[in-house]
PDB file of C-alpha atoms in Angstrom:
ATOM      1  CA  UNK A   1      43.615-144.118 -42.754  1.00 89.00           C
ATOM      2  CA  UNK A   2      42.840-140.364 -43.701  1.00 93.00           C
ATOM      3  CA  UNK A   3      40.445-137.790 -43.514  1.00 94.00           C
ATOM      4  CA  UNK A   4      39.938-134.674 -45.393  1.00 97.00           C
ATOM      5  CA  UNK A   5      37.203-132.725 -44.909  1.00 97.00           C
ATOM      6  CA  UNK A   6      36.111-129.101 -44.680  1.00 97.00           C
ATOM      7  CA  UNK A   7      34.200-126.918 -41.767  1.00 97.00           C
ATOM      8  CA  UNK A   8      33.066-123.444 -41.202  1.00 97.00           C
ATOM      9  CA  UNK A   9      35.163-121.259 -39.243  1.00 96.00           C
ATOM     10  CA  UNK A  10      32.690-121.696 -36.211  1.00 96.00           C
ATOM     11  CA  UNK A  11      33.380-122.849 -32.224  1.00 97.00           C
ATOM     12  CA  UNK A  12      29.921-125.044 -33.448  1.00 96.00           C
ATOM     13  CA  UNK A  13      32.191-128.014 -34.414  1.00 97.00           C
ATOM     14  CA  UNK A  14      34.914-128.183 -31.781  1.00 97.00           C
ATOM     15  CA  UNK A  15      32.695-131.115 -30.003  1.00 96.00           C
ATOM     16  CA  UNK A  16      33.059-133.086 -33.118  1.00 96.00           C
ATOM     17  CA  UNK A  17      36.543-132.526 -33.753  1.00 97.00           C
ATOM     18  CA  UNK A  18      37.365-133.229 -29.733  1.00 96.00           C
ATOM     19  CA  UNK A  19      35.518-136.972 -30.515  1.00 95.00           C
ATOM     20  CA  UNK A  20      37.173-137.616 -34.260  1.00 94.00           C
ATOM     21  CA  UNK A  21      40.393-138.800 -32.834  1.00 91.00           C
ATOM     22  CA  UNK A  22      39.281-141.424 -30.893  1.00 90.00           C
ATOM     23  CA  UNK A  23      36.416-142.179 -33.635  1.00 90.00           C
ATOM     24  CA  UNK A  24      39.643-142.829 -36.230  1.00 87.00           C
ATOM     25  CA  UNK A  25      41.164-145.344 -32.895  1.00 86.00           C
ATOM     26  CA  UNK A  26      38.153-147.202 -32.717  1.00 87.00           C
ATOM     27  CA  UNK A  27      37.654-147.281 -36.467  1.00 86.00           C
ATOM     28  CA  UNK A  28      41.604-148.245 -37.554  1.00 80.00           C
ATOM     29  CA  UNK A  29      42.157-151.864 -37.704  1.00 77.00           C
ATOM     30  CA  UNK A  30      46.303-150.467 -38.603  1.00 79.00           C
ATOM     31  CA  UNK A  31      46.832-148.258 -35.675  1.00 84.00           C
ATOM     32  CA  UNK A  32      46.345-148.711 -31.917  1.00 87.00           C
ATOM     33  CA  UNK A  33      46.371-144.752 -30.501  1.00 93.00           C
ATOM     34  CA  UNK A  34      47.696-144.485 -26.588  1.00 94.00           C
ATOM     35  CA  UNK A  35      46.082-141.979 -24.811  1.00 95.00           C
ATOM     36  CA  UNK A  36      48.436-139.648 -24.385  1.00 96.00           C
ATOM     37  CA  UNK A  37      48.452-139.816 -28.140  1.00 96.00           C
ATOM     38  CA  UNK A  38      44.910-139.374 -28.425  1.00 96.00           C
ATOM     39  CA  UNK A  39      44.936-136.325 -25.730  1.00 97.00           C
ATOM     40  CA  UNK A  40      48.070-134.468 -26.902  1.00 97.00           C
ATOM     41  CA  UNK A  41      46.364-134.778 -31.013  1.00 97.00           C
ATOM     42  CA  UNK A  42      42.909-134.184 -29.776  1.00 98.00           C
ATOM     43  CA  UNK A  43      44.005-130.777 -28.260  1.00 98.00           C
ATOM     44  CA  UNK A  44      46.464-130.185 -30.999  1.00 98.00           C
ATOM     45  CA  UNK A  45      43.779-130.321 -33.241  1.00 98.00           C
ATOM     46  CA  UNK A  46      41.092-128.190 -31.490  1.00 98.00           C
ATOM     47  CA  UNK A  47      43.594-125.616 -30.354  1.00 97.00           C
ATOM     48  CA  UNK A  48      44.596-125.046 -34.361  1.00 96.00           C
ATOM     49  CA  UNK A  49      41.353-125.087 -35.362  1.00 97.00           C
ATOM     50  CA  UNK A  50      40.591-122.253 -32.305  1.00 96.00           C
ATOM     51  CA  UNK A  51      43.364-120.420 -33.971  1.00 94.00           C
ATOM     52  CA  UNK A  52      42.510-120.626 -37.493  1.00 94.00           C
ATOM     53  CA  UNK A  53      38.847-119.588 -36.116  1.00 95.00           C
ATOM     54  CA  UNK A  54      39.819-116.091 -33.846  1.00 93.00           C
ATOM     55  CA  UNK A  55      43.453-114.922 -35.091  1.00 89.00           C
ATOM     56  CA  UNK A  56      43.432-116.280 -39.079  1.00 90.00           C
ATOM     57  CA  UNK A  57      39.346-115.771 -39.973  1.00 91.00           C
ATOM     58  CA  UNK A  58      38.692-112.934 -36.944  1.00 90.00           C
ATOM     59  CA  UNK A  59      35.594-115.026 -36.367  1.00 89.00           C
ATOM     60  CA  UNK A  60      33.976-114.702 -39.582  1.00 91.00           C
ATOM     61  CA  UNK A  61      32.274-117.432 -39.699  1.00 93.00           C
ATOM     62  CA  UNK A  62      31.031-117.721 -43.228  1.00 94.00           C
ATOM     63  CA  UNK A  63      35.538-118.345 -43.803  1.00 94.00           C
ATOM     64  CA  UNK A  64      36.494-122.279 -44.652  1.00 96.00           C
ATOM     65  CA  UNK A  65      38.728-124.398 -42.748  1.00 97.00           C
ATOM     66  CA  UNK A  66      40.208-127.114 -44.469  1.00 97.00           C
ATOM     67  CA  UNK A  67      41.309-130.064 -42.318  1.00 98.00           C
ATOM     68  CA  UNK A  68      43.139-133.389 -42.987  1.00 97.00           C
ATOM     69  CA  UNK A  69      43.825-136.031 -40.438  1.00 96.00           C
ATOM     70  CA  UNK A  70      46.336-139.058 -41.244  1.00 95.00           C
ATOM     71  CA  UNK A  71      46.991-141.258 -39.026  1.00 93.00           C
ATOM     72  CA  UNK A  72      49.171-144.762 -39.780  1.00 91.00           C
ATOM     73  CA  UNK A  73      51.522-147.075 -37.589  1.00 91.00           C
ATOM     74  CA  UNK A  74      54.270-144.103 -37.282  1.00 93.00           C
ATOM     75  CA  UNK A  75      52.493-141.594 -36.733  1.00 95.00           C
ATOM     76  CA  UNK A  76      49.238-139.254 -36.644  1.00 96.00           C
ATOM     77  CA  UNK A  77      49.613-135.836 -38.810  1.00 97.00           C
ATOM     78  CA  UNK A  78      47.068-132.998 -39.262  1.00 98.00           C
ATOM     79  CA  UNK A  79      46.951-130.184 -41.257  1.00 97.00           C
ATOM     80  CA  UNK A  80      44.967-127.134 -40.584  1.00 97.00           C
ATOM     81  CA  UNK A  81      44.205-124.416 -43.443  1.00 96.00           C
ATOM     82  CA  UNK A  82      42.706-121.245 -43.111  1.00 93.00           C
ATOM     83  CA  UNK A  83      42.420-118.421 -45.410  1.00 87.00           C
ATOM     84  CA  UNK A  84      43.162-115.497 -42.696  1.00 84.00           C
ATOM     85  CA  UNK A  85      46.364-113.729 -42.616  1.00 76.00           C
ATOM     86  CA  UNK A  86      49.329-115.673 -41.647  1.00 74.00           C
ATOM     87  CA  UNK A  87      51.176-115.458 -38.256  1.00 71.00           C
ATOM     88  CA  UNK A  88      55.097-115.490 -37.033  1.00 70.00           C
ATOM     89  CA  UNK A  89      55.025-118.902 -35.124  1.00 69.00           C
ATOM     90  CA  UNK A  90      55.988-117.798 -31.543  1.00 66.00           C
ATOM     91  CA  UNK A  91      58.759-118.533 -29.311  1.00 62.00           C
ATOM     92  CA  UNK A  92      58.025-121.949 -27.776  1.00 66.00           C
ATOM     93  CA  UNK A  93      58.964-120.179 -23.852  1.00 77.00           C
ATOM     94  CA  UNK A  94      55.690-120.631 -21.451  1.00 83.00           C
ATOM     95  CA  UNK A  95      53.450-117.784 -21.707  1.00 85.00           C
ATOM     96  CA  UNK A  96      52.994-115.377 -18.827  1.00 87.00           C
ATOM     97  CA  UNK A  97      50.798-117.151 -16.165  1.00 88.00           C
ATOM     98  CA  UNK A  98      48.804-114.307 -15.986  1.00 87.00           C
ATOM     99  CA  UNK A  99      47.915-113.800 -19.288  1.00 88.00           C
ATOM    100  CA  UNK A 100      44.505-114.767 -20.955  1.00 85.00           C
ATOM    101  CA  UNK A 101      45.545-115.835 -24.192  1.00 85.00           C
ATOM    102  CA  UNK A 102      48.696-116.816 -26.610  1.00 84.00           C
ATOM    103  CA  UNK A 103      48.778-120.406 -25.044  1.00 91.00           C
ATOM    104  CA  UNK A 104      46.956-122.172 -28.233  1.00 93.00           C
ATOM    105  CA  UNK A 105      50.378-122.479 -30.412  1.00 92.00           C
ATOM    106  CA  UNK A 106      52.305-123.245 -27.469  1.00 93.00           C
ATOM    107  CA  UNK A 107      50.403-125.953 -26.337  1.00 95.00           C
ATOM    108  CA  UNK A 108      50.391-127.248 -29.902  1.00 95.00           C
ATOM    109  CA  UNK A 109      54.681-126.693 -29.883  1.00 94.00           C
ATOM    110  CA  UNK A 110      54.486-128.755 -26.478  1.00 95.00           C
ATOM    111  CA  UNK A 111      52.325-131.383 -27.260  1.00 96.00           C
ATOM    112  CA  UNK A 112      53.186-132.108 -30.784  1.00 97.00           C
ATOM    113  CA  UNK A 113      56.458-133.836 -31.814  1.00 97.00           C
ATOM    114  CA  UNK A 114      56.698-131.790 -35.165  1.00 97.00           C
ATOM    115  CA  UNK A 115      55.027-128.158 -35.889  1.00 95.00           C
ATOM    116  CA  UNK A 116      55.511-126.289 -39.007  1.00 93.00           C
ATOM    117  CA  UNK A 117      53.809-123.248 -40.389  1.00 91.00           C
ATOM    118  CA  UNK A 118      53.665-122.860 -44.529  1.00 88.00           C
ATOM    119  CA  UNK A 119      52.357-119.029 -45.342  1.00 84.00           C
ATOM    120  CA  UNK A 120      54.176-119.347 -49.140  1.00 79.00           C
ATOM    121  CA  UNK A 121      50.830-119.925 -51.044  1.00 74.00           C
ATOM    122  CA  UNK A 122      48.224-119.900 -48.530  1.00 79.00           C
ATOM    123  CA  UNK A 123      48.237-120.458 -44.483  1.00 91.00           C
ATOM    124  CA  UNK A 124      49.344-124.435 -43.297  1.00 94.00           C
ATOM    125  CA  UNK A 125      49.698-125.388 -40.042  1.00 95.00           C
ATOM    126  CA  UNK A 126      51.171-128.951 -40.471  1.00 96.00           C
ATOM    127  CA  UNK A 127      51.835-131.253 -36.975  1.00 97.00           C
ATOM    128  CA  UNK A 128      52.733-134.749 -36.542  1.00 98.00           C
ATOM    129  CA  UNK A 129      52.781-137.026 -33.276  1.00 98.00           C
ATOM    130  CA  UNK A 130      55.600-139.512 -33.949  1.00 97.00           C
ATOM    131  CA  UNK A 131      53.913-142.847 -32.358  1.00 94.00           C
TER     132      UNK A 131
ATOM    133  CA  UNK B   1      29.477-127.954 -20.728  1.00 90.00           C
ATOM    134  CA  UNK B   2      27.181-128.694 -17.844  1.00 94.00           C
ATOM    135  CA  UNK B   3      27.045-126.249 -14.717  1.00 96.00           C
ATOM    136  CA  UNK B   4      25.612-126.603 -11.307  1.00 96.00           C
ATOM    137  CA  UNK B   5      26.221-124.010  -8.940  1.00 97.00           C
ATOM    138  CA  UNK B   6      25.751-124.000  -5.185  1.00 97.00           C
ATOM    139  CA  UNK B   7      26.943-121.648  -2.457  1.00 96.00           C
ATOM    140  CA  UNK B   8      28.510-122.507   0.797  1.00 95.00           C
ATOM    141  CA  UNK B   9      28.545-118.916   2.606  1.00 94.00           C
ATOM    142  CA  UNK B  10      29.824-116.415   0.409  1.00 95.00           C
ATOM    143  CA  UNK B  11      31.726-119.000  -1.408  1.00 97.00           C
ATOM    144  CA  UNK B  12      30.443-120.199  -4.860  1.00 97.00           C
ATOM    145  CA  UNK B  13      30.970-123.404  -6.099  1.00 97.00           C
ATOM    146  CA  UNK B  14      31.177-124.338  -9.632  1.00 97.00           C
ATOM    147  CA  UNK B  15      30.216-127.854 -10.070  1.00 97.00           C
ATOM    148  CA  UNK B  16      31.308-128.434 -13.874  1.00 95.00           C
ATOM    149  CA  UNK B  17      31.143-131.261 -15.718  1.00 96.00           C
ATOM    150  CA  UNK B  18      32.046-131.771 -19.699  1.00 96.00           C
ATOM    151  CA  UNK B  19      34.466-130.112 -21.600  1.00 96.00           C
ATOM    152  CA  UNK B  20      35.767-126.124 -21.032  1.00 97.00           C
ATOM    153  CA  UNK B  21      36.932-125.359 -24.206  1.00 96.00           C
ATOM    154  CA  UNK B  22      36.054-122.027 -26.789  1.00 96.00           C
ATOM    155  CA  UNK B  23      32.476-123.615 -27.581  1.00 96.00           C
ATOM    156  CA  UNK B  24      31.896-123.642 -24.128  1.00 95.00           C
ATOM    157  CA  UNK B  25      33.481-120.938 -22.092  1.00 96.00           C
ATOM    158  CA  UNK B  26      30.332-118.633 -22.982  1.00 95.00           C
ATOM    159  CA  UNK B  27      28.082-120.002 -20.186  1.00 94.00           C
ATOM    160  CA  UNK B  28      30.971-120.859 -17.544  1.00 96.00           C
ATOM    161  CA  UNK B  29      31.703-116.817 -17.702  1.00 96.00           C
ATOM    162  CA  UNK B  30      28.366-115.431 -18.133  1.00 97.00           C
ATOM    163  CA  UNK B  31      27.130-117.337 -14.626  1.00 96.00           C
ATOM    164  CA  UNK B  32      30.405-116.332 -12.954  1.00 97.00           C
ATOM    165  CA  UNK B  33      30.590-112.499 -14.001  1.00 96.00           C
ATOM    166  CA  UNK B  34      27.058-112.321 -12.858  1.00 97.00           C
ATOM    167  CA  UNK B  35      28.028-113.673  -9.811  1.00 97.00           C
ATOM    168  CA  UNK B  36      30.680-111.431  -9.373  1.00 97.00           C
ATOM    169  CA  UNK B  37      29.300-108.471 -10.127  1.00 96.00           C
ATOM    170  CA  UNK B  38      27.028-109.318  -7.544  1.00 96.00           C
ATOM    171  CA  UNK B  39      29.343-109.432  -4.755  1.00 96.00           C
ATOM    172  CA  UNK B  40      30.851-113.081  -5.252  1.00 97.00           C
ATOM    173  CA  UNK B  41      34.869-112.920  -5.008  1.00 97.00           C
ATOM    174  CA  UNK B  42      35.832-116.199  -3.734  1.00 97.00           C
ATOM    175  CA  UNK B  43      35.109-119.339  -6.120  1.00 98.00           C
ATOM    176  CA  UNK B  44      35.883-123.254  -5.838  1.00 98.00           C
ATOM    177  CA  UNK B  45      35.571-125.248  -9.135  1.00 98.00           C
ATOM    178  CA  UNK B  46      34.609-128.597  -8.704  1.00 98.00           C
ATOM    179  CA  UNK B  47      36.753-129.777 -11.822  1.00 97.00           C
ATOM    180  CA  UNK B  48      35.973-133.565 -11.184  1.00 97.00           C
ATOM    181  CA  UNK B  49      33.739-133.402 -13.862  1.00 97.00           C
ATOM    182  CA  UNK B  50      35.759-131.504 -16.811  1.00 97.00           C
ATOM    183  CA  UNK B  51      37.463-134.387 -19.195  1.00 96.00           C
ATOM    184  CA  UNK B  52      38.695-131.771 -21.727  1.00 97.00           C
ATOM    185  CA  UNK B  53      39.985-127.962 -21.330  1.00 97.00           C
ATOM    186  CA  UNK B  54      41.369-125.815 -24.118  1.00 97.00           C
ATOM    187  CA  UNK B  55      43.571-122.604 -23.998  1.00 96.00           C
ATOM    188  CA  UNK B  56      40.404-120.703 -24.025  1.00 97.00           C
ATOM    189  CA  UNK B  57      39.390-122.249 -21.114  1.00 97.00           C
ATOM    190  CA  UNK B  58      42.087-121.894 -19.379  1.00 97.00           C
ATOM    191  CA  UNK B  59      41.636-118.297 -20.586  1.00 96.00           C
ATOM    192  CA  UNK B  60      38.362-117.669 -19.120  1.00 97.00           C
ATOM    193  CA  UNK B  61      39.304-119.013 -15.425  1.00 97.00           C
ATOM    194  CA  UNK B  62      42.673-117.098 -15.329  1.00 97.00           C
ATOM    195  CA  UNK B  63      40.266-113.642 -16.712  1.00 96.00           C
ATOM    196  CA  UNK B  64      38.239-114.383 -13.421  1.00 96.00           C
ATOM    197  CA  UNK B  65      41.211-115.089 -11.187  1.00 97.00           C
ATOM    198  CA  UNK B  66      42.403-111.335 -12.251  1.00 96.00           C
ATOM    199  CA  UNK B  67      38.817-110.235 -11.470  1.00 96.00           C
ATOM    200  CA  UNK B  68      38.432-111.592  -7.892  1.00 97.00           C
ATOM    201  CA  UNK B  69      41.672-111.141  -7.078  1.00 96.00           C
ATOM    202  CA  UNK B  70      41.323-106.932  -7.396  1.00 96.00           C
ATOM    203  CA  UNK B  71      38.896-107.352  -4.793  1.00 96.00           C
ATOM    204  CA  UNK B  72      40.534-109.650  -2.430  1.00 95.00           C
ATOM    205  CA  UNK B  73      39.190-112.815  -3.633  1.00 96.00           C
ATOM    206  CA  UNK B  74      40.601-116.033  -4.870  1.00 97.00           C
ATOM    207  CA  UNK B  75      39.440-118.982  -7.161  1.00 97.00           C
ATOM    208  CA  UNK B  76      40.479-122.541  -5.706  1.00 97.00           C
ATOM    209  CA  UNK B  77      40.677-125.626  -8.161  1.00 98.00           C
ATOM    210  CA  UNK B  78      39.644-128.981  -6.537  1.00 97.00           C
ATOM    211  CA  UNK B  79      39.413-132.371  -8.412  1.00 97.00           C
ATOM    212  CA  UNK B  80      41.280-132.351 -11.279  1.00 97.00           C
ATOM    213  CA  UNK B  81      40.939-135.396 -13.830  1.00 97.00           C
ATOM    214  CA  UNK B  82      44.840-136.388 -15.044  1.00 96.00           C
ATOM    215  CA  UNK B  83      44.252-134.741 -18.869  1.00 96.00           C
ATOM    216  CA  UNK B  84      43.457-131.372 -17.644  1.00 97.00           C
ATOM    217  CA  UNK B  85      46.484-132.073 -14.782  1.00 97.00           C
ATOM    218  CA  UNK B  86      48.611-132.384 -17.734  1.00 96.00           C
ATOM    219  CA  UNK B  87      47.658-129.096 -19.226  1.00 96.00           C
ATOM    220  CA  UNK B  88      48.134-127.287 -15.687  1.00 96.00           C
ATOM    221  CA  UNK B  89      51.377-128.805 -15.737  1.00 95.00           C
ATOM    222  CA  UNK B  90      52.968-127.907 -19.582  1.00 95.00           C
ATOM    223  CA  UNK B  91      51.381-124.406 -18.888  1.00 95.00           C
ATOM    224  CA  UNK B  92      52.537-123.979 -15.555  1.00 95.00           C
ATOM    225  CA  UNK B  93      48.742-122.656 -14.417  1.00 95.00           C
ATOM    226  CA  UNK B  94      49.669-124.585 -11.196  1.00 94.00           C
ATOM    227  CA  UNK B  95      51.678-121.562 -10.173  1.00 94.00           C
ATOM    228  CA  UNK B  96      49.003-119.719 -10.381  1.00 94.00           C
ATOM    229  CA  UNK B  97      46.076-121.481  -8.840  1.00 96.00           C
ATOM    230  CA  UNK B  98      45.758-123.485  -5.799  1.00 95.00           C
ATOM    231  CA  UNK B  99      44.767-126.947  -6.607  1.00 97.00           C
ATOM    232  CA  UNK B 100      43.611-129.178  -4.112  1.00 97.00           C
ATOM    233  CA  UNK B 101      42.331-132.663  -4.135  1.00 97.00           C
ATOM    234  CA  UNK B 102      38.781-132.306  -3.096  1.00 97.00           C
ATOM    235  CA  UNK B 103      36.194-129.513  -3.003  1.00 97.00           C
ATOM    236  CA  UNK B 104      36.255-130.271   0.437  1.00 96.00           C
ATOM    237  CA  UNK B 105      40.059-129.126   1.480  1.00 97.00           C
ATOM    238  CA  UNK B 106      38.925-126.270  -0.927  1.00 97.00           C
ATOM    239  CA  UNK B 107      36.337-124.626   0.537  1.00 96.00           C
ATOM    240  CA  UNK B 108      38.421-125.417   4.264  1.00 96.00           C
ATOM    241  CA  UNK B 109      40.904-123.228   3.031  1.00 95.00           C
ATOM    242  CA  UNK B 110      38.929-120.238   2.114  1.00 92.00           C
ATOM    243  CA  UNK B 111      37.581-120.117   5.656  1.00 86.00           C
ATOM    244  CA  UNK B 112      40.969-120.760   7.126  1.00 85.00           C
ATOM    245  CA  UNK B 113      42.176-117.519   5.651  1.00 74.00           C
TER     246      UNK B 113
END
């Protein structure tokens, strides 16, 4: 089953994209998501839309963000693209505790089983969750 | 995300239920900056409530825990539901704040110090 679909570059939709994974579990005759699954792509998802949103797009809102969602009996992949400028993925070490931000990418890193960034022709942010 | 806020003393408690995440976080730190810069340094947040919390939420309570803490204050965690347990525990955040299992043991240890 797959999804592609496109949103503004707005915090508006991050209550629909927290529900959509478990929406594609309840709709997929195939797959059968645990919730850990569920959690770890549901945040996954939300925290690379967040960054696509405030670090790739600066908050303009009127910016796209193109999203697809896959999910089949192996596995559940999404792919995030904005239009912003693209980043240096960081080092995957915890961030300091008392900092406010820079944990988005690392909690995708941790909760992810496979992260890769494509900047070549336009900005990619490609993770799977190996089932 | 829904808020209720009560006060026991000069603590505030946060009573939140729904999901802190970068939609959200706007409300959650508007009440508790106006609550702190009226006087209120010492916070317990009722997390029973909160089934989803992003790294901007995690953001906003970690920007307050810096704020109370310059003036001798402290924010206590009570409740947490096992997804948000799982963040604290990837990002370490339980190093930071004290976590406790009820508002309760909370609030008893802001008046035991």
């Amino acid at each position: 089953m797959q999804l592609k679909f496109s949103i503004k570059s707005t915090t508006h939709y991050i209550p629909f994209l927290r529900r959509l994974v478990e929406v594609f579990d309840k709709t997929s005759s195939e797959v059968v998501l645990d919730h850990k699954a569920k959690m770890s792509c549901t945040l996954a998802l939300v925290e690379a839309v967040n960054n696509a949103i405030f670090h790739a797009h600066k908050k303009k809102a009127e910016e796209w963000i193109d999203i697809f969602i896959q999910i089949n009996k192996s596995k559940v992949y999404i792919e995030i693209h904005d239009n912003g400028e693209g980043f240096k993925m960081p080092e995957t070490d915890v961030p300091p505790l008392e900092h406010t931000h820079g944990r988005g990418l690392f909690l995708i890193n941790s909760l992810m089983n496979k992260v890769v960034y494509d900047s070549n022709k336009s900005n990619v942010l490609k993770m799977t969750y190996f089932l | 995300m829904k808020l209720e806020v009560s006060t026991k003393g000069d603590i505030a408690i946060f009573r939140c239920q729904g999901s802190l995440d970068s939609d959200s976080i706007a409300s959650f730190k508007k009440t508790a900056y106006d609550m702190f810069e009226k006087g209120t340094v010492k916070y317990v947040i009722d997390a029973s409530g909160i089934d989803f919390v992003d790294s901007m939420g995690l953001g906003v309570l970690i920007s307050l825990l810096r704020k109370v803490k310059q003036e001798n204050g402290d924010i206590k965690i009570a409740s947490l539901t096992p997804d948000v347990q799982t963040i604290f525990e990837i990002t370490r955040l339980y190093r930071l704040f004290d976590v406790y299992d009820s508002p309760r043991e909370a609030i008893a240890k802001f008046k035991e110090s």
